[in-house]
Coordinates of C-alpha atoms in Angstrom, one line a residue:
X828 CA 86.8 25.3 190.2
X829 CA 83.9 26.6 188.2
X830 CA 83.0 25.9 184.5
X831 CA 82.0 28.6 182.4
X832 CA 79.8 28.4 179.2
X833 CA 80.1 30.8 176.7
X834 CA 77.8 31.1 173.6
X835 CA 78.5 32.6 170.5
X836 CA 74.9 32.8 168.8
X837 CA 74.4 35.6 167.1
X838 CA 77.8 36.9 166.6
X839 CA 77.4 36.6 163.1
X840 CA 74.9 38.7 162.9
X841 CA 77.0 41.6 165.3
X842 CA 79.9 41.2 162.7
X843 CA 77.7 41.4 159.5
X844 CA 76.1 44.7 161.2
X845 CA 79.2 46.1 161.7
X846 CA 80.7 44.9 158.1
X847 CA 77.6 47.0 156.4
X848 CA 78.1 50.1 159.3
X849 CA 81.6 49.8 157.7
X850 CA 80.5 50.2 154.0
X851 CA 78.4 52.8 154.9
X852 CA 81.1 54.9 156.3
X853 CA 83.8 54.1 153.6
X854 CA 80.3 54.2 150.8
X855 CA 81.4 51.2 149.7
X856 CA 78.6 48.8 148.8
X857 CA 78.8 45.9 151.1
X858 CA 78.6 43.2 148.5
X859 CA 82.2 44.4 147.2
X860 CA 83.5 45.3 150.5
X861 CA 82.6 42.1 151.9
X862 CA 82.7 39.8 149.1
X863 CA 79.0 38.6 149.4
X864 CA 76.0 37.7 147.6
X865 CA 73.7 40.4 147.3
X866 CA 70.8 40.3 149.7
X867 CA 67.1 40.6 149.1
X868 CA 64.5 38.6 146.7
X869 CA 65.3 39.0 143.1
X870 CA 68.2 40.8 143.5
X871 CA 70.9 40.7 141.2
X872 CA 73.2 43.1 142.9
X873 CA 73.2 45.3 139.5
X874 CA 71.8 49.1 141.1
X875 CA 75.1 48.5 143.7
X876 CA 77.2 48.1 141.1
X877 CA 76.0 51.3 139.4
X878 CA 76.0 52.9 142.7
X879 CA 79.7 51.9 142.8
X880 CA 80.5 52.5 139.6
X881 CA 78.7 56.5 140.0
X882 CA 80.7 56.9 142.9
X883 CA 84.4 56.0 141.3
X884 CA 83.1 57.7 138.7
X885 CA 82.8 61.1 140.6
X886 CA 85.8 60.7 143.0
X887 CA 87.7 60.1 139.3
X888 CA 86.2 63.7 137.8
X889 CA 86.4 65.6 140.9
X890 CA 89.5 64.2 142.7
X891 CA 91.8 63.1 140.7
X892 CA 91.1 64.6 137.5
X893 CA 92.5 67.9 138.7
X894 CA 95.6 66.7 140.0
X895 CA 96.3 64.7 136.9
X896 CA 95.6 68.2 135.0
X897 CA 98.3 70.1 137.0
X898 CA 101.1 66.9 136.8
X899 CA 100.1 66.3 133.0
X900 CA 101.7 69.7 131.8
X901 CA 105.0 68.7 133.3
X902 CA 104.7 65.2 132.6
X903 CA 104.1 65.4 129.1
X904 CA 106.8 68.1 128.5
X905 CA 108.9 66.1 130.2
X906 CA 108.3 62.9 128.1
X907 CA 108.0 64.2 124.6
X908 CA 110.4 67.1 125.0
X909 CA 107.9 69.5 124.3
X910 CA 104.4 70.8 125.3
X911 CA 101.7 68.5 123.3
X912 CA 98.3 70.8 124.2
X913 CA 96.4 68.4 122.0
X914 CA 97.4 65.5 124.5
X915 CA 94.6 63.6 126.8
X916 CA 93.7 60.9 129.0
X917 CA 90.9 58.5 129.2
X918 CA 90.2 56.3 132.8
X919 CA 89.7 52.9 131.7
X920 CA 85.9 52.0 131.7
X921 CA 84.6 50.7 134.8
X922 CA 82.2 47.9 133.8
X923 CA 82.4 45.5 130.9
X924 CA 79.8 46.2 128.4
X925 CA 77.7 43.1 126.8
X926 CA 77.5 42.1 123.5
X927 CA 73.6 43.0 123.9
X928 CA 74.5 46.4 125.5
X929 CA 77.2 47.5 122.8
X930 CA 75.0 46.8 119.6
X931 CA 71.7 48.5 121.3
X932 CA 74.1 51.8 122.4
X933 CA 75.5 51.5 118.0
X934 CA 72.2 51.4 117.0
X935 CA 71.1 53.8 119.5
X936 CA 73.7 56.7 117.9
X937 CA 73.2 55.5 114.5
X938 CA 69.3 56.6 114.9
X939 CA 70.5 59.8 116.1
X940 CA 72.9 60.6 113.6
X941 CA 70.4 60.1 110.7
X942 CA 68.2 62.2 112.2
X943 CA 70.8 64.5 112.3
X944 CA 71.9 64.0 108.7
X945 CA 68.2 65.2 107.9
X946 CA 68.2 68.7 110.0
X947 CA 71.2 69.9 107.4
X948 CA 72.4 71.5 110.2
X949 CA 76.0 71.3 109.0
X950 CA 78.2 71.1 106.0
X951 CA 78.5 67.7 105.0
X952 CA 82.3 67.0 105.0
X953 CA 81.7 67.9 108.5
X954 CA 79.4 65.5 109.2
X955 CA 81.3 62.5 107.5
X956 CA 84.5 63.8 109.4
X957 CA 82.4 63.4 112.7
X958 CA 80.5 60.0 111.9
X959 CA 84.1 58.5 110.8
X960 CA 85.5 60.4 114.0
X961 CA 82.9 58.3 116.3
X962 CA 83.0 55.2 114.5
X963 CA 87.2 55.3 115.0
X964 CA 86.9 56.0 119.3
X965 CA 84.7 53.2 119.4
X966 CA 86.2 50.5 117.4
X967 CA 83.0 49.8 116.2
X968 CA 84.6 48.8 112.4
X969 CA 88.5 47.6 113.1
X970 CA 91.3 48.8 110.7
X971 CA 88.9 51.8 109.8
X972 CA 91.4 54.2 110.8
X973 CA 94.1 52.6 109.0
X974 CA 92.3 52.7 105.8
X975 CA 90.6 55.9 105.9
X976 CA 93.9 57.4 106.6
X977 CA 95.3 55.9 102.8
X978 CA 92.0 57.9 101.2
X979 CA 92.5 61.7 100.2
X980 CA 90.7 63.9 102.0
X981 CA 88.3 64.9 99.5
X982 CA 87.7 61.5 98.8
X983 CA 87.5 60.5 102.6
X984 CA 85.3 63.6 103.5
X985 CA 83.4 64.1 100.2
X986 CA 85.0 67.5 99.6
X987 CA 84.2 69.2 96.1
X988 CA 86.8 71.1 94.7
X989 CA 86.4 74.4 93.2
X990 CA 86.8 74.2 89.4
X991 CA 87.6 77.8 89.4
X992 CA 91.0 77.4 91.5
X993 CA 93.9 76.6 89.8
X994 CA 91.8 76.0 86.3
X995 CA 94.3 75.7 83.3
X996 CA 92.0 76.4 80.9
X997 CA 91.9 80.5 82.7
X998 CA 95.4 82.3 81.0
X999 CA 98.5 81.2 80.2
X1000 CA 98.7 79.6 77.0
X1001 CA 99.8 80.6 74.2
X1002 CA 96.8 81.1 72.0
X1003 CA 95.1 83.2 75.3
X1004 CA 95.3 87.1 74.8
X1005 CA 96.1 86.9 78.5
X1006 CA 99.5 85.1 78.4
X1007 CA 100.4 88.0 75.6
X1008 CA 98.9 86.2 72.7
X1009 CA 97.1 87.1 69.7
X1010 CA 93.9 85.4 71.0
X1011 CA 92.5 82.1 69.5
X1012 CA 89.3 82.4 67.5
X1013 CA 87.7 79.5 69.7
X1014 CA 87.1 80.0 73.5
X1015 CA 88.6 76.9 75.2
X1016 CA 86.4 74.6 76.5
X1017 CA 85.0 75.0 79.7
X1018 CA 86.0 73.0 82.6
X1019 CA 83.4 70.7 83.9
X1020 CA 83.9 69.1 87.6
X1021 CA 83.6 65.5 87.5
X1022 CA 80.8 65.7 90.1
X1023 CA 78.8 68.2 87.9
X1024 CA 75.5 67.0 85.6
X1025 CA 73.8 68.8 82.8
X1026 CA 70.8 70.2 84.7
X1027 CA 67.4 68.9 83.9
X1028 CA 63.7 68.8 85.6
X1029 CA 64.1 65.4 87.9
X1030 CA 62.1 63.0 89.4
X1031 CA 62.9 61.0 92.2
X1032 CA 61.0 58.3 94.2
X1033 CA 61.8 55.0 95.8
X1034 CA 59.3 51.4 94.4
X1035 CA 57.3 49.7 97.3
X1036 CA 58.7 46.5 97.7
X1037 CA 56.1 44.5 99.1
X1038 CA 53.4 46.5 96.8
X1039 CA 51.6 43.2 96.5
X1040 CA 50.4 43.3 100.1
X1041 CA 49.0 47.0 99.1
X1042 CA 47.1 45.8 96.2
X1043 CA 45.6 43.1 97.6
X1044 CA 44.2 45.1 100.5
X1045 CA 42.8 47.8 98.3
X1046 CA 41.6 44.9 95.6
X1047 CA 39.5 43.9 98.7
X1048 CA 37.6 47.1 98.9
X1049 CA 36.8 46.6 95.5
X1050 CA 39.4 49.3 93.8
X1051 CA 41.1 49.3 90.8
X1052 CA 44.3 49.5 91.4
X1053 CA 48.0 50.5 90.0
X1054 CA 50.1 48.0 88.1
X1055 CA 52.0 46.5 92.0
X1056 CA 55.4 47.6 90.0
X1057 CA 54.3 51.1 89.4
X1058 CA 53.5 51.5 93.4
X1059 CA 55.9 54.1 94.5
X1060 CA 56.7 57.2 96.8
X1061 CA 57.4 60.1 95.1
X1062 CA 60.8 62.1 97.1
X1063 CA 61.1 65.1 94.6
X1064 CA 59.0 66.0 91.5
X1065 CA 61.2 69.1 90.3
X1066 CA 60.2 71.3 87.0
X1067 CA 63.3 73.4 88.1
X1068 CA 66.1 71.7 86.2
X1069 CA 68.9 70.6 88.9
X1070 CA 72.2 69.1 89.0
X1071 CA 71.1 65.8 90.0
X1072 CA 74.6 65.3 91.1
X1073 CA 73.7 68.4 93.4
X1074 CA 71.0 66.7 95.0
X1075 CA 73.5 64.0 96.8
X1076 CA 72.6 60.8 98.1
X1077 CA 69.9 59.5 101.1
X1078 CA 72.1 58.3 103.9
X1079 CA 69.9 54.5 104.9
X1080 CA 71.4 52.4 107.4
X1081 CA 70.0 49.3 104.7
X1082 CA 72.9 48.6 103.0
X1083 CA 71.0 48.0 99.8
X1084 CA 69.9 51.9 100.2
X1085 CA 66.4 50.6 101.2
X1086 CA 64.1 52.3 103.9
X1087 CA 61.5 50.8 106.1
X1088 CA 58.2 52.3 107.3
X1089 CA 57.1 50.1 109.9
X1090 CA 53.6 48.8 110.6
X1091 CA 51.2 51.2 112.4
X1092 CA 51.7 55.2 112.7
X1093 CA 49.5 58.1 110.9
X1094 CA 48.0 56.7 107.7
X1095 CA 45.3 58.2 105.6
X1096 CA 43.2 57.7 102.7
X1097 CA 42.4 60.7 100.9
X1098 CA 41.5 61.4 97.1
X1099 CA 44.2 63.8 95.3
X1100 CA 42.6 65.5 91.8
X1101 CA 40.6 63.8 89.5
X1102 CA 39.9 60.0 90.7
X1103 CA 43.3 59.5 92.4
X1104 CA 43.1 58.0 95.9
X1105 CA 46.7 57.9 98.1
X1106 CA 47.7 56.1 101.4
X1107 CA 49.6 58.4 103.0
X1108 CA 51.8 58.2 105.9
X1109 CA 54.4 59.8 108.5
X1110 CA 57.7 59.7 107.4
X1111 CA 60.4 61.7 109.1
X1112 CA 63.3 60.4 106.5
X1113 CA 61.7 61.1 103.6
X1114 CA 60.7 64.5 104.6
X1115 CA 63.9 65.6 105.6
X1116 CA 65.2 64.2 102.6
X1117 CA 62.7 65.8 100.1
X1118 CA 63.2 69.5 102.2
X1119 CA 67.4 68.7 101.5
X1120 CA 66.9 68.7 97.5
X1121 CA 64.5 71.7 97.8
X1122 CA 67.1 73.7 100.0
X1123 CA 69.5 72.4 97.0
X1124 CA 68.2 73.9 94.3
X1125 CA 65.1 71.8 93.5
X1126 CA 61.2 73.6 93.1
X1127 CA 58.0 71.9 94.8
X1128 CA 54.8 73.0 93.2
X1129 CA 52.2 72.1 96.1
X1130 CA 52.7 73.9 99.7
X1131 CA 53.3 70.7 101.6
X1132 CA 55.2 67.6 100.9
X1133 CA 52.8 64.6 101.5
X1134 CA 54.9 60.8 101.5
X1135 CA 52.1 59.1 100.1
X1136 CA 51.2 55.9 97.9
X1137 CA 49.0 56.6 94.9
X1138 CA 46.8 53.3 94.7
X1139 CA 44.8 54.0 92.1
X1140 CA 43.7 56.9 89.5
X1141 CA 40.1 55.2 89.2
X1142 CA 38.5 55.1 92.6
X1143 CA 35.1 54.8 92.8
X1144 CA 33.5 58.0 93.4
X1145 CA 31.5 56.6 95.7
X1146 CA 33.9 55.2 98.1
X1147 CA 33.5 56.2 101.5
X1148 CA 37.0 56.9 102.9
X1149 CA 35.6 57.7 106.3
X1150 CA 34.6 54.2 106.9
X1151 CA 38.0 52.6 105.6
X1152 CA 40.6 51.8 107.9
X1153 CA 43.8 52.3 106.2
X1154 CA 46.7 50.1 105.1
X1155 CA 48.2 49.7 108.4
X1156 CA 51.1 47.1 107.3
X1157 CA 54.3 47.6 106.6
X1158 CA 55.7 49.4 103.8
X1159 CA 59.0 48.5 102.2
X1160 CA 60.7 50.7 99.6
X1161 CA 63.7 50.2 97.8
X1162 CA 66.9 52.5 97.4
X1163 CA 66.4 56.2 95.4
X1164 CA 66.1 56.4 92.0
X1165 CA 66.9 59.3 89.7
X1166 CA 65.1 60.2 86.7
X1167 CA 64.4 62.8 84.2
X1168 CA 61.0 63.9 85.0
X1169 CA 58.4 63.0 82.2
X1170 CA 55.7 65.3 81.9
X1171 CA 53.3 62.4 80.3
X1172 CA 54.3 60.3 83.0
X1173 CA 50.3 59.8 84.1
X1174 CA 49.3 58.2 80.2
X1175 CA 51.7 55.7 80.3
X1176 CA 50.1 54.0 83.6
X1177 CA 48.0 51.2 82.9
X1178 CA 45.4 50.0 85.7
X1179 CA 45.9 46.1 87.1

């Protein structure tokens, strides 16, 4: 009677071969299929997950997605008792988003959409029906939808009403030659939408914040500078007169109404009429915003709108710009405020 050994090194390594020949066939990555750590130095097993999640992904648009189209009209017919076109579906998401992920992707659109707000691309009820409209289908704020739904719509949306529509003040009363009357002596008073302002020349501009920083920088190169509470940006500077009303608000994700240039980007120094030297800077929002009251109604005397800083109204004249860095810090400005605009506004500024 013979004994026979048998070994069984390196049949682990057959059955993990065929295990991965088996997720390749099936496209499966193997660390699901088989329930193992992913391989390899550093490797967190992430770009299989996406790989997974892609594939699922594409068998759910291209696969099943089109069946569910064709059951869905008798489906839904058959559960509400009538066809619901409006009616849709959602797959569940396939990975868990982090806490990390979810704010970066909300600030991520809220970047985007005040860029858009700036392009005035579209009416604005119809950009506050679309922001609220994302904010709702991601749950970003809860009981949103349950509390915009309580506002009226031209509350909720920012819709003006037409004075003209409806006006009581237009026929019908008994002293108005229209309703059949004799006529009154005195016209009735015109009707005046709550939203509506006298219209005047205005001036708008936002204070710097942090102007101390400013002054001390430019105190440095030996200028005289501008009281640090007078240090402003000017957003409009209208002769026209306007309905400031007209002119509508800045959308700022600051909650005070604030806005934030941040350290770094195009700066300049340059020298504007008669002694007056400016730091100015790149500022998409407050370009956008200035070119919105203009497209509303408002006049801009120079060719270009310039965000800038005036520092001072007596710089030396012999101050060589071209050998000054500029102010490369931060500037912080607060919310927008509304003024009539003061012709003699440049007598009543006293130097620090």
């Amino acid at each position: 009677m013979d004994d026979i050994a048998y070994s069984f090194a390196g049949a682990k390594d057959v059955i993990n071969a065929y295990g991965e020949f088996v997720a390749a066939i099936a496209d499966i990555p193997a660390t699901r299929l088989l329930g193992r750590a992913p391989e390899g130095m550093n490797s967190s097993g992430d770009s299989q997950q996406q790989d997974w999640s892609k594939r699922i992904k594409a068998m759910q648009t291209l696969e099943l997605g089109p069946c569910l189209d064709r059951a869905d009209i008798y489906l839904v017919q058959s559960a509400l008792g009538k066809a619901e076109p409006s009616a849709s579906y959602a797959f569940a998401p396939l990975d868990i988003e982090t806490d990390k992920e979810r704010a970066e992707r909300f600030a991520k659109q809220m970047e985007a959409a005040d860029k858009l707000a700036g392009l005035n691309a579209m009416p604005e009820q119809a950009f506050n029906r679309g922001i609220q409209s994302l904010m709702i289908a991601e749950g970003y704020l809860p009981e949103l939808e349950a509390a915009l739904s309580e506002i009226p719509d031209d509350e909720r949306y920012g819709i003006v009403a037409d004075p003209s529509v409806d006006d009581p003040t237009e026929g019908g009363g008994p002293d108005s030659t229209g309703a059949g009357g004799s006529g009154s002596e005195t016209e009735p008073p015109v009707r005046v939408a709550a939203n509506d302002a006298t219209p005047r020349p205005l001036y708008v501009y936002r204070k710097l914040l942090n102007a101390g920083e400013l002054v001390d920088w430019a105190q440095g190169l030996g200028v005289k500078t501008n009281p640090a509470d007078q240090l402003h940006v000017t957003v409009l500077y209208s002769k026209q007169p306007v309905d400031p009303m007209a002119m509508g608000e800045g959308w700022s994700s600051d909650p005070d109404g604030g806005l934030v240039i941040k350290a770094g980007g195009p700066r300049a120094l340059e020298r504007f009429g008669e002694g007056a030297l400016v730091l100015q800077f790149a500022s998409w929002s407050l370009q956008s915003r200035h070119n919105e009251m203009v497209q509303a109604g408002a006049s801009h005397d120079w060719p270009d709108y310039l965000p800038h800083v005036t520092i001072s109204y007596e710089a030396p004249a012999d101050l060589d710009l071209e050998a000054i860095k500029p102010y490369a810090g931060e500037l912080r400005f607060g919310p927008e405020i509304f003024e009539p605009l003061d012709p003699d506004w440049k007598s009543k500024i006293a130097e620090a």
